[in-house]
C-alpha positions as a printed NumPy array, in Angstrom:
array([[  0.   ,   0.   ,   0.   ],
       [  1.174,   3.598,  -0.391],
       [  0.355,   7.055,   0.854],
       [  0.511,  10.34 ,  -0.612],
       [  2.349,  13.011,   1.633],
       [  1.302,  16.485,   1.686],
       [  3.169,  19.504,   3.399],
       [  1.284,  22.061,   5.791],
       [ -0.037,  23.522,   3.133],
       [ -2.033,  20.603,   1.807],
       [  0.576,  20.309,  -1.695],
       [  1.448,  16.944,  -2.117],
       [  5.241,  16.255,  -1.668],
       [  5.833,  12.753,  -1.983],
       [  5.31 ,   8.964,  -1.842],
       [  5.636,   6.488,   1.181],
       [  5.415,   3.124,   0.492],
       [  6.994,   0.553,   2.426],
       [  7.575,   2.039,   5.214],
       [ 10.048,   4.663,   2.901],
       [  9.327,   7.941,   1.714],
       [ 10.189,   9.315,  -1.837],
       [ 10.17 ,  13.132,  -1.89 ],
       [  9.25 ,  14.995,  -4.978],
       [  7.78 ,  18.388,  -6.033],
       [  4.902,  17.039,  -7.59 ],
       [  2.821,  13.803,  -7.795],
       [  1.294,  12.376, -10.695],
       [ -1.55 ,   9.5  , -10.137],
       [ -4.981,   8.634, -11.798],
       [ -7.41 ,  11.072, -10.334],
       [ -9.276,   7.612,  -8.569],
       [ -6.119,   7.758,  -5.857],
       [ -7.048,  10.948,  -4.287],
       [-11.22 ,  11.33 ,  -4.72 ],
       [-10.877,  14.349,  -2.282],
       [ -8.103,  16.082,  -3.803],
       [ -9.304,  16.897,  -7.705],
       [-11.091,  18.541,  -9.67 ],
       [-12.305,  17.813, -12.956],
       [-11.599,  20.109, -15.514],
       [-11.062,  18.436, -19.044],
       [-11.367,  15.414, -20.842],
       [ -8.356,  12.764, -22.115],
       [ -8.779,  10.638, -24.945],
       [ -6.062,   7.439, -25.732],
       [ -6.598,   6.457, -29.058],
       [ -4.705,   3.423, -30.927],
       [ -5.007,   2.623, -34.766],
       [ -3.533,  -1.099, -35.942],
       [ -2.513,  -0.568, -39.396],
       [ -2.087,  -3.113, -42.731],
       [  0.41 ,  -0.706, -43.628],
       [  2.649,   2.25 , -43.527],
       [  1.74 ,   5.79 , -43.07 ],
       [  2.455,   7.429, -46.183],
       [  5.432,  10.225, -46.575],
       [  6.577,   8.426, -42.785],
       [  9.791,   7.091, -44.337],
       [  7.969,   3.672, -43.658],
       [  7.848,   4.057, -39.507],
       [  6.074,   1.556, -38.093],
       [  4.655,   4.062, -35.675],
       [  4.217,   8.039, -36.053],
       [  2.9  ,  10.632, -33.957],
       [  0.531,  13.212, -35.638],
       [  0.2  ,  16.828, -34.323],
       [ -2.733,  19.001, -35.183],
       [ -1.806,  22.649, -34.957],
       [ -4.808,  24.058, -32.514],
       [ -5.263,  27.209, -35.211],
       [ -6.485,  24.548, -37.99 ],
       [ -8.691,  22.478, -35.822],
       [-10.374,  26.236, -34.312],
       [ -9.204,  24.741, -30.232],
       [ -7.472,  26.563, -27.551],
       [ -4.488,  23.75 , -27.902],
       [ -2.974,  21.149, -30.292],
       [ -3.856,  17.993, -30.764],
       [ -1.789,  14.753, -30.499],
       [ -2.199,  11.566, -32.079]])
């Protein structure tokens, strides 16, 4: 089991698990570890496409990332597949 550590200010500062304690300046976890610390405020979305074949003008890569500048797509920030 594990336990996030906040400071006297209620910012989390690190990890104990184990009895030990890892110190850091931030914490990142799925939202479902700390219920009564978030707020929602967006959305994430994970896609994955299986291919038959190359992506074309990739040099053949058999995997690409594809940027969408936020201007073209009328958003307030890019979008990465």
């Amino acid at each position: 089991m594990y336990e996030v550590e906040f400071d006297e200010n209620g910012k989390a500062c690190g990890v104990t698990s184990e009895g030990e304690t890892a110190k850091c300046k931030k914490v990142v976890c799925d939202p479902s570890y700390l219920l009564d610390k978030v707020q929602k405020v967006g959305q994430v979305a994970c896609v994955i496409c299986i291919m038959s074949h190359p992506i074309p003008n990739t040099n053949d890569s058999h995997s690409v990332q594809v940027s969408l500048p936020q201007k073209q797509l009328g958003r307030k920030s890019d979008m990465l597949l």
